[in-house]
Structure formats: structure tokens, C-alpha cells
């Protein structure tokens, strides 16, 4: 259940959680972070959305892996690496201090939290050491302003525990409790509701411990009620592929069918209700285990009654008719995920990363776009990009892992959303991000650009992880 901050019942429930997780056979001792790429937001309200490029492995002031976030300010001509701001925990106005292996930029999310017209950026440092313990983690809100992101305040965890900020989600559908931030961590999930203020206040802070440790979170209005619904996806558990999927955990247990590692939301069929999309890149260990060869994506449709616990999801794989490629062992289809209307038909499309896809070279990576449809089966009209797609800069190499993270957003205000794709292992894990310009029918390879770590001011020779590390810590 969601427990009000400070109630003793929450602490007692938390002690039970640890035993439950250990008994369930938690498979991964190494947590994943940065599972989503932040949606571009207009942080300085110049009319153009600004791109967010996390670099959680960046060395800052001699501190290895302290982490940073690069904001590229949008404009009519698109993005330029010369119009950027690099934000670290050493930046004036940002809480904390850059320290080795904090991983600032581990997860990011965008929303106008204080409803002042400026987009705000939520940034986690999931491995920050705090008074709560080693690798306790922190989450910071960087507040938008006319001059961009210039100040920040923390959203504090309420209990001891590790890896607070493995993932973050933010959504504003209105004032007060209709604005929310959701944070994943090994103690469960923290929910912050508005009203939020630039001084760091918020309406309420609650924690949920009715799940195993949470690795991915998202928010969406599944019943069109005007308020966000919470989704928590646990870390990998031993008896299923991926982790359990919880929709509004207070109302019961996990979804009875389906599991995964990463979640996103959007209206895929245009009926006015947000739908839930979950990436399940794991493969079944044996014939009776849930999952699919090469990975899969699961889709639950929203409705006037939301999403029922016994609702059966739609399954999409690379063997689904119309989807490019074929399901092969180790592809990790569903290893990255974003939802957005790329072709401007009023329907959200599903963007799927397969970072371990072999494209002639091991783990070169691929990104697939599956268009939304009002009726009929999904898959028709799907298309894919790799580094070997004509007009995309660079070339596919072994272990680049193109498709580590994906994001969608219009940064030049032409109404045609751009597609952002990262490859965390590009160039000795310094990482890179590709920007594919929006077109009449979706993003195009022609005119795409590649942003490398050195081009945005990171001179280190390895492990910058520009664009984020996605799920590479666990898949």
C-alpha cells in the first residue's frame, strides 16, 4: 500500500519487503539505471524544446563517474552543440557535490512541476552516498527559468535503502495532485504529488512497499480521470522473465499476465485513454516460463475502468507480421522503450530498442518503430534504423549497442517530432546520441546527426556513457 511519510507501518512493511525479495530469488545484484531517455522540454520558454543528454559516467573535477547532464537548447535550425549547458552536482544552485561514482544523470524525466510554464528536469544520482547509507541515492529537481536550468532542490527518500533513483517518472495533467513524480528504488517506490514549488516544497510524499524492489516507473492516465496512474516494474525475479508489473500497487498485486523490465505510456489507439507498454527483453529459461525468444513488448490498453489486473496484454515481437527482422536469441528486443506520435496521425507509436541485436556484427543494435493503430493488429508499417542505415552517421560496430535508450520530442517547433537514439558503448563506452529529424511520415535518416561525448565537452577516453546506460547493467 502507499504509506504516508513517517508512519511506523511503512517501516515495518519495509522490513518484510527485504525478506520477501530475498525469498523470491532476486537475480541481479547489479542495479540498472537511466532506463529512460528524458523527453525534451522547453526549460527556458523560448518556444523550442531542449534536448537532455545524460552522461552518468562523466568524470567531474577529477571524480570518476560523478556524472553530468548536458542540455542542448533547441531552435529553429535544430540543435547545436555550441548552445549547451552542462549541469553537475558542482554547478552553482544544484544540491550536493560531485563525488566519484555518484552517477548523476542516472535517470531523468521532464515535466512542468510547479506549473509556471517552464519545463523542469528531474535527475537522479542512484549511487550517491548519503546519511542514509552507501549507494543510497538522491533525486533532484532542476527548475526551469528564463535563463534555463539554474537552480535545484531535492526530493528526499523517507527510508534507508539502496539505489533510490534507479528510474524516475514525471507527469503534470493539472494542478495539485494531478502533478506527480514517481521514483524507483530497492525499497520500493516513492510518490511525490503537487503542488510543487521552486523552494522545494511539495504537497505529499508517500512510499509503496507492496512490491519487490522497483527498477522502472512510469505514469499515465489509463482511465482518463485527469489524474496520473502509477506503474512500478520490479527488478528481475527468478521465476519469471523480467520483473513483475504493478498498476496502482495499492489496489492489489501485480498484473496476472505479463512481466518485463521497462515501462512507458501513451495513447496507441487514439481512444483518449493512455495505454501501458512494457519491454520484456528477457527470454524464457524453460518452456513453462513466460517470455519470448529474442525479447518482446507487451501492451495493455486503457479504458474507462483503467487496466484490470486480469487484462491480457498484446504481445509484439520481431516475428509479429509487419515488424522488421526476426526473433533471434539474445536480441533483447524491448531493452529500451519510448512512446510518442512520430507521424502526427494522433496515435502514439512504440519505439523499441534492441541494443544487443546482431546486425552482421555482435551487439551492434537496432531501433524499431511500431506505428499506433485505431483498429486491427499492430505491426503493419513498422520500420527500423541501425547505424548502417543509409544517411545515418557512423557505422555499426561490434558492441556499440545502438538503441541503448530512445526518446521522442520536437526540438525545432515544426510539429514533426525528432527521434533520439543512444549507443552507450560507442567509442569505448564514451557513448553517442543520434538525432533523427522529424518528417511527414516519421523520423528520417536523411539529415540525422551524431553527438559524441567529446563534442559536448567530455574529454575522457572511456565510460562517459553519453545518452545513459539504459538497461545495460542487467540485460
Short mmCIF file of C-alpha atoms in Angstrom, two decimals:
data_model
loop_
_atom_site.label_atom_id
_atom_site.label_comp_id
_atom_site.label_asym_id
_atom_site.label_seq_id
_atom_site.Cartn_x
_atom_site.Cartn_y
_atom_site.Cartn_z
CA UNK A 1 0.00 0.00 0.00
CA UNK A 2 1.02 3.64 -0.30
CA UNK A 3 2.18 4.72 3.15
CA UNK A 4 2.07 8.32 4.32
CA UNK A 5 5.54 9.67 5.06
CA UNK A 6 6.68 8.90 8.59
CA UNK A 7 4.05 6.30 9.52
CA UNK A 8 5.55 3.41 11.50
CA UNK A 9 3.57 0.87 9.48
CA UNK A 10 5.63 1.78 6.45
CA UNK A 11 8.86 0.95 8.26
CA UNK A 12 7.56 -2.40 9.42
CA UNK A 13 6.33 -3.23 5.93
CA UNK A 14 9.77 -2.33 4.59
CA UNK A 15 11.46 -4.91 6.83
CA UNK A 16 9.13 -7.55 5.41
CA UNK A 17 9.95 -6.43 1.87
CA UNK A 18 13.62 -7.32 2.19
CA UNK A 19 12.81 -10.85 3.28
CA UNK A 20 10.26 -11.22 0.51
CA UNK A 21 12.72 -10.09 -2.15
CA UNK A 22 15.43 -12.41 -0.95
CA UNK A 23 12.99 -15.28 -0.87
CA UNK A 24 11.84 -14.52 -4.40
CA UNK A 25 15.35 -15.07 -5.70
CA UNK A 26 16.47 -11.66 -6.92
CA UNK A 27 18.80 -12.49 -9.79
CA UNK A 28 20.71 -9.27 -10.40
CA UNK A 29 22.93 -7.79 -7.72
CA UNK A 30 23.95 -5.00 -10.11
CA UNK A 31 21.15 -2.42 -10.48
CA UNK A 32 20.31 -0.73 -13.75
CA UNK A 33 19.78 3.00 -14.04
CA UNK A 34 18.80 5.52 -16.73
CA UNK A 35 16.25 3.19 -18.25
CA UNK A 36 14.51 6.07 -20.00
CA UNK A 37 15.70 8.98 -22.07
CA UNK A 38 14.07 12.20 -20.85
CA UNK A 39 11.53 13.76 -23.19
CA UNK A 40 12.80 17.13 -24.46
CA UNK A 41 11.29 20.09 -22.60
CA UNK A 42 11.28 23.86 -23.03
CA UNK A 43 13.35 24.76 -19.99
CA UNK A 44 13.82 28.44 -20.92
CA UNK A 45 10.43 29.01 -22.63
CA UNK A 46 11.81 30.38 -25.86
CA UNK A 47 9.25 28.32 -27.76
CA UNK A 48 11.64 25.46 -28.53
CA UNK A 49 12.07 22.24 -26.60
CA UNK A 50 15.54 21.42 -25.36
CA UNK A 51 17.23 18.01 -25.55
CA UNK A 52 18.52 16.16 -22.48
CA UNK A 53 21.70 14.08 -22.82
CA UNK A 54 22.66 12.36 -19.57
CA UNK A 55 26.27 11.34 -19.04
CA UNK A 56 26.20 9.37 -15.77
CA UNK A 57 29.78 8.12 -16.24
CA UNK A 58 31.32 11.55 -16.76
CA UNK A 59 34.40 12.46 -14.72
CA UNK A 60 33.87 15.79 -12.94
CA UNK A 61 36.69 17.73 -11.27
CA UNK A 62 38.78 14.58 -11.05
CA UNK A 63 35.94 12.47 -9.64
CA UNK A 64 35.45 9.42 -11.84
CA UNK A 65 31.84 8.61 -12.66
CA UNK A 66 30.43 11.59 -10.77
CA UNK A 67 28.05 12.18 -13.67
CA UNK A 68 26.54 15.08 -15.57
CA UNK A 69 23.58 16.12 -17.70
CA UNK A 70 24.01 18.07 -20.93
CA UNK A 71 21.11 20.22 -22.12
CA UNK A 72 21.18 21.19 -25.81
CA UNK A 73 18.93 24.17 -26.35
CA UNK A 74 16.51 23.84 -29.25
CA UNK A 75 16.00 26.37 -32.01
CA UNK A 76 14.54 26.84 -35.48
CA UNK A 77 17.62 25.25 -37.04
CA UNK A 78 17.58 22.36 -34.58
CA UNK A 79 20.29 21.54 -32.09
CA UNK A 80 23.83 22.85 -31.91
CA UNK A 81 26.49 21.55 -29.53
CA UNK A 82 27.61 25.14 -29.05
CA UNK A 83 24.26 26.03 -27.44
CA UNK A 84 24.50 23.83 -24.42
CA UNK A 85 24.61 23.79 -20.64
CA UNK A 86 26.45 21.09 -18.68
CA UNK A 87 24.96 20.53 -15.24
CA UNK A 88 26.69 18.61 -12.45
CA UNK A 89 26.44 18.49 -8.68
CA UNK A 90 29.23 21.10 -8.67
CA UNK A 91 27.06 23.53 -10.65
CA UNK A 92 26.01 26.58 -8.63
CA UNK A 93 22.46 26.18 -7.33
CA UNK A 94 22.46 22.36 -7.60
CA UNK A 95 22.35 20.44 -4.30
CA UNK A 96 25.25 18.18 -3.35
CA UNK A 97 28.82 17.83 -4.52
CA UNK A 98 30.24 15.80 -7.39
CA UNK A 99 31.81 12.64 -5.94
CA UNK A 100 33.23 9.52 -7.51
CA UNK A 101 30.64 7.06 -8.83
CA UNK A 102 27.56 9.07 -7.86
CA UNK A 103 26.12 8.53 -11.35
CA UNK A 104 24.37 11.93 -11.51
CA UNK A 105 22.18 11.71 -14.61
CA UNK A 106 21.44 8.05 -13.94
CA UNK A 107 17.75 8.63 -14.71
CA UNK A 108 15.94 11.72 -15.99
CA UNK A 109 12.35 12.89 -16.54
CA UNK A 110 10.71 16.10 -17.73
CA UNK A 111 7.52 17.93 -16.66
CA UNK A 112 6.37 21.40 -15.57
CA UNK A 113 6.13 20.53 -11.90
CA UNK A 114 5.35 23.94 -10.42
CA UNK A 115 3.01 24.93 -13.29
CA UNK A 116 4.88 28.15 -14.11
CA UNK A 117 5.15 27.45 -17.84
CA UNK A 118 8.78 26.33 -17.69
CA UNK A 119 9.62 22.64 -18.06
CA UNK A 120 11.58 21.22 -15.14
CA UNK A 121 14.07 18.34 -15.17
CA UNK A 122 14.17 15.53 -12.61
CA UNK A 123 17.63 13.95 -12.28
CA UNK A 124 18.76 11.05 -10.12
CA UNK A 125 22.15 10.04 -8.75
CA UNK A 126 21.29 6.47 -7.73
CA UNK A 127 24.73 5.64 -6.31
CA UNK A 128 25.19 8.77 -4.19
CA UNK A 129 26.37 8.11 -0.64
CA UNK A 130 24.20 9.97 1.88
CA UNK A 131 23.45 9.93 5.58
CA UNK A 132 21.04 7.11 4.72
CA UNK A 133 23.99 4.91 3.70
CA UNK A 134 26.32 3.88 0.90
CA UNK A 135 24.77 3.98 -2.58
CA UNK A 136 21.59 5.36 -1.02
CA UNK A 137 20.87 7.63 -3.99
CA UNK A 138 19.38 11.09 -4.44
CA UNK A 139 16.80 12.72 -6.73
CA UNK A 140 16.99 16.40 -7.67
CA UNK A 141 14.56 18.73 -9.46
CA UNK A 142 16.28 21.30 -11.70
CA UNK A 143 13.88 24.18 -12.11
CA UNK A 144 13.29 25.82 -15.47
CA UNK A 145 13.60 29.59 -15.85
CA UNK A 146 14.09 32.26 -18.48
CA UNK A 147 17.82 31.50 -18.36
CA UNK A 148 17.33 27.72 -18.37
CA UNK A 149 18.05 25.27 -15.56
CA UNK A 150 19.74 27.37 -12.90
CA UNK A 151 18.68 26.01 -9.51
CA UNK A 152 17.62 22.75 -7.92
CA UNK A 153 16.07 21.15 -4.86
CA UNK A 154 15.98 17.54 -3.66
CA UNK A 155 13.08 15.09 -3.41
CA UNK A 156 14.17 13.12 -0.35
CA UNK A 157 13.66 9.42 0.26
CA UNK A 158 11.98 8.59 3.57
CA UNK A 159 13.78 5.36 4.50
CA UNK A 160 17.17 3.74 4.43
CA UNK A 161 17.93 1.55 1.43
CA UNK A 162 19.97 1.48 -1.74
CA UNK A 163 19.67 2.86 -5.24
CA UNK A 164 16.94 5.45 -4.74
CA UNK A 165 16.53 6.92 -8.22
CA UNK A 166 17.10 3.82 -10.37
CA UNK A 167 14.38 5.36 -12.53
CA UNK A 168 12.19 8.46 -12.34
CA UNK A 169 8.94 9.50 -14.00
CA UNK A 170 7.15 12.85 -14.00
CA UNK A 171 3.74 13.90 -15.31
CA UNK A 172 1.61 17.02 -14.96
CA UNK A 173 -2.03 16.73 -16.02
CA UNK A 174 -3.19 19.65 -13.87
CA UNK A 175 -2.69 21.49 -10.61
CA UNK A 176 -2.08 19.93 -7.20
CA UNK A 177 -2.27 16.13 -7.02
CA UNK A 178 -2.53 15.97 -10.81
CA UNK A 179 1.19 16.68 -10.95
CA UNK A 180 3.38 13.84 -9.78
CA UNK A 181 6.92 12.45 -9.61
CA UNK A 182 7.49 8.72 -9.15
CA UNK A 183 10.88 7.32 -8.07
CA UNK A 184 12.12 3.71 -8.26
CA UNK A 185 14.50 2.13 -5.77
CA UNK A 186 15.35 -1.01 -3.85
CA UNK A 187 12.91 -0.12 -1.04
CA UNK A 188 10.02 0.12 -3.50
CA UNK A 189 8.74 3.38 -4.98
CA UNK A 190 8.34 6.96 -3.73
CA UNK A 191 5.46 9.11 -4.97
CA UNK A 192 5.56 12.92 -4.70
CA UNK A 193 2.41 14.89 -5.51
CA UNK A 194 1.94 18.59 -6.04
CA UNK A 195 1.64 21.39 -5.57
CA UNK A 196 5.40 21.70 -6.10
CA UNK A 197 7.36 24.90 -5.56
CA UNK A 198 10.77 26.14 -6.64
CA UNK A 199 11.76 26.36 -2.98
CA UNK A 200 11.49 22.56 -2.73
CA UNK A 201 8.09 22.06 -1.13
CA UNK A 202 5.52 19.57 -2.40
CA UNK A 203 2.03 18.51 -1.43
CA UNK A 204 2.73 15.00 -0.18
CA UNK A 205 5.34 12.25 -0.18
CA UNK A 206 4.25 8.62 0.05
CA UNK A 207 6.07 5.34 -0.26
CA UNK A 208 4.90 2.00 -1.61
CA UNK A 209 6.40 -1.22 -0.27
CA UNK A 210 3.84 -3.61 -1.67
CA UNK A 211 6.23 -4.68 -4.42
CA UNK A 212 9.67 -6.19 -4.65
CA UNK A 213 12.47 -3.76 -5.44
CA UNK A 214 11.47 -1.40 -8.26
CA UNK A 215 13.65 -0.88 -11.33
CA UNK A 216 11.37 1.10 -13.66
CA UNK A 217 8.47 3.51 -13.18
CA UNK A 218 6.09 5.42 -15.40
CA UNK A 219 2.90 7.49 -15.13
CA UNK A 220 -0.21 7.59 -17.34
CA UNK A 221 -3.92 8.34 -17.13
CA UNK A 222 -5.35 4.94 -18.05
CA UNK A 223 -9.00 5.77 -17.22
CA UNK A 224 -8.92 9.39 -18.45
CA UNK A 225 -9.71 10.53 -14.93
CA UNK A 226 -7.47 13.58 -15.08
CA UNK A 227 -5.02 12.18 -12.52
CA UNK A 228 -1.90 10.07 -13.09
CA UNK A 229 -1.90 6.32 -12.53
CA UNK A 230 1.33 4.83 -11.18
CA UNK A 231 3.21 1.92 -12.76
CA UNK A 232 6.03 0.14 -10.97
CA UNK A 233 8.07 -2.63 -12.62
CA UNK A 234 10.25 -4.64 -10.29
CA UNK A 235 13.80 -5.73 -10.88
CA UNK A 236 14.26 -9.19 -12.41
CA UNK A 237 12.82 -12.03 -10.35
CA UNK A 238 13.90 -15.65 -10.54
CA UNK A 239 10.62 -17.30 -11.51
CA UNK A 240 9.69 -15.11 -14.49
CA UNK A 241 11.36 -13.31 -17.37
CA UNK A 242 11.96 -9.75 -16.22
CA UNK A 243 10.13 -8.37 -13.21
CA UNK A 244 6.53 -8.00 -12.10
CA UNK A 245 4.35 -5.17 -13.42
CA UNK A 246 2.17 -3.26 -10.94
CA UNK A 247 -0.51 -0.76 -11.93
CA UNK A 248 -1.52 1.41 -8.97
CA UNK A 249 0.07 -1.02 -6.46
CA UNK A 250 -2.30 -0.02 -3.64
CA UNK A 251 -5.18 -1.80 -5.37
CA UNK A 252 -3.71 -5.30 -5.43
CA UNK A 253 -0.88 -7.43 -6.69
CA UNK A 254 0.97 -7.49 -9.99
CA UNK A 255 -0.65 -7.89 -13.40
CA UNK A 256 -1.58 -11.55 -13.59
CA UNK A 257 -0.21 -11.91 -17.12
CA UNK A 258 2.96 -10.30 -18.43
CA UNK A 259 6.20 -9.01 -16.99
CA UNK A 260 9.25 -7.00 -18.06
CA UNK A 261 11.96 -4.53 -17.12
CA UNK A 262 10.91 -1.12 -18.50
CA UNK A 263 7.59 0.71 -18.97
CA UNK A 264 6.19 3.68 -20.90
CA UNK A 265 2.73 5.08 -21.59
CA UNK A 266 0.82 6.72 -24.45
CA UNK A 267 -2.46 6.52 -26.37
CA UNK A 268 -1.66 3.88 -29.00
CA UNK A 269 -5.20 3.52 -30.43
CA UNK A 270 -6.42 7.10 -30.09
CA UNK A 271 -9.39 6.36 -27.83
CA UNK A 272 -8.46 9.00 -25.27
CA UNK A 273 -7.12 6.54 -22.71
CA UNK A 274 -3.41 6.14 -22.05
CA UNK A 275 -2.09 2.64 -22.71
CA UNK A 276 0.70 0.82 -20.91
CA UNK A 277 3.69 -0.54 -22.84
CA UNK A 278 6.28 -2.78 -21.18
CA UNK A 279 9.58 -4.02 -22.60
CA UNK A 280 10.47 -7.60 -21.68
CA UNK A 281 13.88 -8.25 -23.28
CA UNK A 282 14.47 -11.44 -21.28
CA UNK A 283 13.97 -14.86 -22.81
CA UNK A 284 12.26 -17.80 -21.07
CA UNK A 285 14.60 -20.08 -19.16
CA UNK A 286 12.44 -23.09 -19.93
CA UNK A 287 9.24 -23.97 -21.77
CA UNK A 288 6.90 -23.05 -18.93
CA UNK A 289 8.48 -19.65 -18.21
CA UNK A 290 6.83 -16.53 -19.56
CA UNK A 291 8.73 -14.54 -22.20
CA UNK A 292 9.67 -14.80 -25.87
CA UNK A 293 12.72 -15.71 -27.92
CA UNK A 294 14.69 -12.55 -28.64
CA UNK A 295 12.54 -10.42 -26.33
CA UNK A 296 9.10 -8.88 -26.59
CA UNK A 297 6.97 -5.81 -25.92
CA UNK A 298 3.64 -6.07 -24.10
CA UNK A 299 0.73 -3.64 -24.46
CA UNK A 300 -2.23 -3.19 -22.12
CA UNK A 301 -4.97 -0.89 -23.44
CA UNK A 302 -6.51 1.69 -21.11
CA UNK A 303 -10.28 2.03 -20.75
CA UNK A 304 -12.99 3.80 -18.78
CA UNK A 305 -12.18 1.36 -15.99
CA UNK A 306 -8.42 1.68 -16.34
CA UNK A 307 -6.36 -1.52 -16.69
CA UNK A 308 -7.68 -4.59 -14.91
CA UNK A 309 -5.29 -6.93 -13.12
CA UNK A 310 -6.53 -9.85 -15.23
CA UNK A 311 -6.28 -7.97 -18.54
CA UNK A 312 -4.39 -9.93 -21.18
CA UNK A 313 -1.70 -7.88 -22.91
CA UNK A 314 -0.99 -7.77 -26.64
CA UNK A 315 2.44 -9.26 -27.39
CA UNK A 316 4.76 -7.81 -30.04
CA UNK A 317 8.00 -9.46 -31.16
CA UNK A 318 10.21 -9.33 -34.23
CA UNK A 319 8.17 -12.28 -35.51
CA UNK A 320 4.97 -10.19 -35.41
CA UNK A 321 3.73 -9.67 -39.01
CA UNK A 322 4.99 -6.33 -40.34
CA UNK A 323 7.78 -5.91 -37.77
CA UNK A 324 11.24 -5.89 -39.42
CA UNK A 325 13.73 -8.64 -38.67
CA UNK A 326 13.19 -11.94 -36.90
CA UNK A 327 13.23 -13.02 -33.27
CA UNK A 328 16.68 -14.40 -32.53
CA UNK A 329 18.34 -15.44 -29.32
CA UNK A 330 19.96 -12.57 -27.48
CA UNK A 331 18.41 -9.67 -29.49
CA UNK A 332 16.95 -8.07 -26.34
CA UNK A 333 14.03 -6.58 -28.26
CA UNK A 334 12.36 -4.38 -25.63
CA UNK A 335 15.64 -3.40 -23.98
CA UNK A 336 14.75 0.29 -24.47
CA UNK A 337 11.34 1.90 -24.87
CA UNK A 338 9.61 5.18 -25.69
CA UNK A 339 6.10 6.11 -26.80
CA UNK A 340 5.25 9.15 -28.93
CA UNK A 341 3.34 10.27 -32.04
CA UNK A 342 6.11 10.33 -34.62
CA UNK A 343 3.95 10.58 -37.76
CA UNK A 344 1.40 13.09 -36.40
CA UNK A 345 -1.65 10.93 -37.01
CA UNK A 346 -2.96 11.40 -33.46
CA UNK A 347 -1.82 7.94 -32.41
CA UNK A 348 1.20 7.21 -30.26
CA UNK A 349 3.85 4.97 -31.80
CA UNK A 350 6.02 2.47 -29.91
CA UNK A 351 9.80 2.90 -30.22
CA UNK A 352 11.69 -0.24 -29.26
CA UNK A 353 15.43 -0.62 -28.72
CA UNK A 354 17.20 -3.93 -29.35
CA UNK A 355 20.67 -2.94 -28.16
CA UNK A 356 22.10 -6.46 -28.40
CA UNK A 357 20.78 -7.14 -31.90
CA UNK A 358 23.45 -8.62 -34.18
CA UNK A 359 23.48 -6.59 -37.41
CA UNK A 360 26.26 -8.51 -39.10
CA UNK A 361 28.35 -7.67 -36.04
CA UNK A 362 27.63 -8.81 -32.48
CA UNK A 363 25.55 -6.43 -30.38
CA UNK A 364 25.58 -3.64 -32.96
CA UNK A 365 21.98 -2.75 -32.06
CA UNK A 366 18.76 -1.68 -33.75
CA UNK A 367 15.74 0.56 -33.11
CA UNK A 368 12.25 -0.36 -34.35
CA UNK A 369 9.21 1.94 -34.64
CA UNK A 370 5.77 0.30 -34.50
CA UNK A 371 3.02 2.78 -35.54
CA UNK A 372 -0.14 3.07 -33.47
CA UNK A 373 -3.44 1.91 -34.98
CA UNK A 374 -7.07 2.67 -34.18
CA UNK A 375 -8.17 -0.83 -35.12
CA UNK A 376 -6.52 -4.06 -36.16
CA UNK A 377 -3.32 -5.73 -35.13
CA UNK A 378 -0.18 -3.68 -34.52
CA UNK A 379 2.88 -4.30 -36.66
CA UNK A 380 1.86 -3.06 -40.10
CA UNK A 381 4.06 -0.22 -41.31
CA UNK A 382 6.79 -0.83 -38.76
CA UNK A 383 10.32 0.24 -39.71
CA UNK A 384 13.80 0.09 -38.23
CA UNK A 385 17.06 2.03 -38.01
CA UNK A 386 20.62 0.88 -37.41
CA UNK A 387 23.97 2.62 -37.70
CA UNK A 388 24.24 1.04 -41.15
CA UNK A 389 21.03 2.66 -42.37
CA UNK A 390 21.88 4.97 -45.26
CA UNK A 391 22.39 8.62 -44.21
CA UNK A 392 22.88 7.81 -40.51
CA UNK A 393 26.36 8.93 -39.42
CA UNK A 394 28.88 6.35 -38.31
CA UNK A 395 28.88 2.62 -38.92
CA UNK A 396 27.67 -0.34 -36.93
CA UNK A 397 30.45 -1.98 -34.94
CA UNK A 398 30.57 -4.87 -32.52
CA UNK A 399 29.19 -3.98 -29.10
CA UNK A 400 28.11 -0.42 -29.96
CA UNK A 401 24.62 -1.23 -28.62
CA UNK A 402 22.73 1.28 -30.77
CA UNK A 403 19.31 1.59 -29.12
CA UNK A 404 20.53 1.68 -25.52
CA UNK A 405 17.98 4.45 -24.85
CA UNK A 406 15.36 6.12 -27.04
CA UNK A 407 13.33 9.32 -26.71
CA UNK A 408 10.91 11.38 -28.81
CA UNK A 409 10.37 15.16 -28.95
CA UNK A 410 10.06 18.13 -31.33
CA UNK A 411 13.03 20.45 -30.81
CA UNK A 412 12.65 22.82 -33.81
CA UNK A 413 8.91 23.56 -33.45
CA UNK A 414 7.97 22.31 -36.91
CA UNK A 415 5.42 19.90 -35.46
CA UNK A 416 7.46 16.87 -36.56
CA UNK A 417 9.00 15.09 -33.57
CA UNK A 418 12.65 14.07 -33.66
CA UNK A 419 13.83 10.61 -32.62
CA UNK A 420 16.77 10.38 -30.20
CA UNK A 421 18.79 7.16 -30.05
CA UNK A 422 21.83 6.45 -27.90
CA UNK A 423 24.56 3.84 -28.04
CA UNK A 424 26.21 3.66 -24.63
CA UNK A 425 29.14 1.51 -25.75
CA UNK A 426 30.07 3.58 -28.81
CA UNK A 427 33.72 4.69 -28.88
CA UNK A 428 34.98 2.77 -25.85
CA UNK A 429 31.79 3.44 -23.88
CA UNK A 430 32.11 7.21 -24.12
CA UNK A 431 28.71 6.92 -25.82
CA UNK A 432 26.91 8.82 -28.54
CA UNK A 433 23.42 10.13 -29.33
CA UNK A 434 21.83 10.32 -32.79
CA UNK A 435 19.13 12.83 -33.63
CA UNK A 436 16.87 11.76 -36.49
CA UNK A 437 14.84 14.72 -37.83
CA UNK A 438 11.07 14.50 -37.91
CA UNK A 439 9.39 14.08 -41.28
CA UNK A 440 5.93 13.95 -42.78
CA UNK A 441 5.65 10.24 -42.09
CA UNK A 442 8.01 9.93 -39.14
CA UNK A 443 11.71 10.39 -38.43
CA UNK A 444 14.15 10.21 -41.33
CA UNK A 445 17.74 9.08 -41.57
CA UNK A 446 18.48 11.89 -44.04
CA UNK A 447 19.74 14.92 -42.17
CA UNK A 448 20.41 12.99 -38.98
CA UNK A 449 23.30 13.97 -36.75
CA UNK A 450 25.57 12.20 -34.29
CA UNK A 451 26.57 13.81 -31.00
CA UNK A 452 29.66 12.35 -29.33
CA UNK A 453 30.96 12.85 -25.81
CA UNK A 454 33.98 14.96 -26.91
CA UNK A 455 31.70 17.21 -28.98
CA UNK A 456 29.86 18.27 -25.82
CA UNK A 457 32.97 18.78 -23.72
CA UNK A 458 33.86 15.40 -22.20
CA UNK A 459 37.50 14.57 -23.00
CA UNK A 460 37.76 11.29 -21.10
CA UNK A 461 38.75 8.23 -23.11
CA UNK A 462 36.17 5.76 -21.79
CA UNK A 463 33.00 5.20 -19.77
CA UNK A 464 31.28 8.59 -20.18
CA UNK A 465 28.07 6.80 -21.21
CA UNK A 466 26.63 9.77 -23.10
CA UNK A 467 22.93 9.15 -23.55
CA UNK A 468 22.69 6.93 -20.48
CA UNK A 469 23.35 3.30 -19.74
CA UNK A 470 19.76 2.14 -20.19
CA UNK A 471 19.23 -1.44 -19.08
CA UNK A 472 22.77 -2.49 -19.96
CA UNK A 473 23.51 -3.10 -16.30
CA UNK A 474 21.16 -6.09 -16.28
CA UNK A 475 20.49 -7.43 -19.79
#
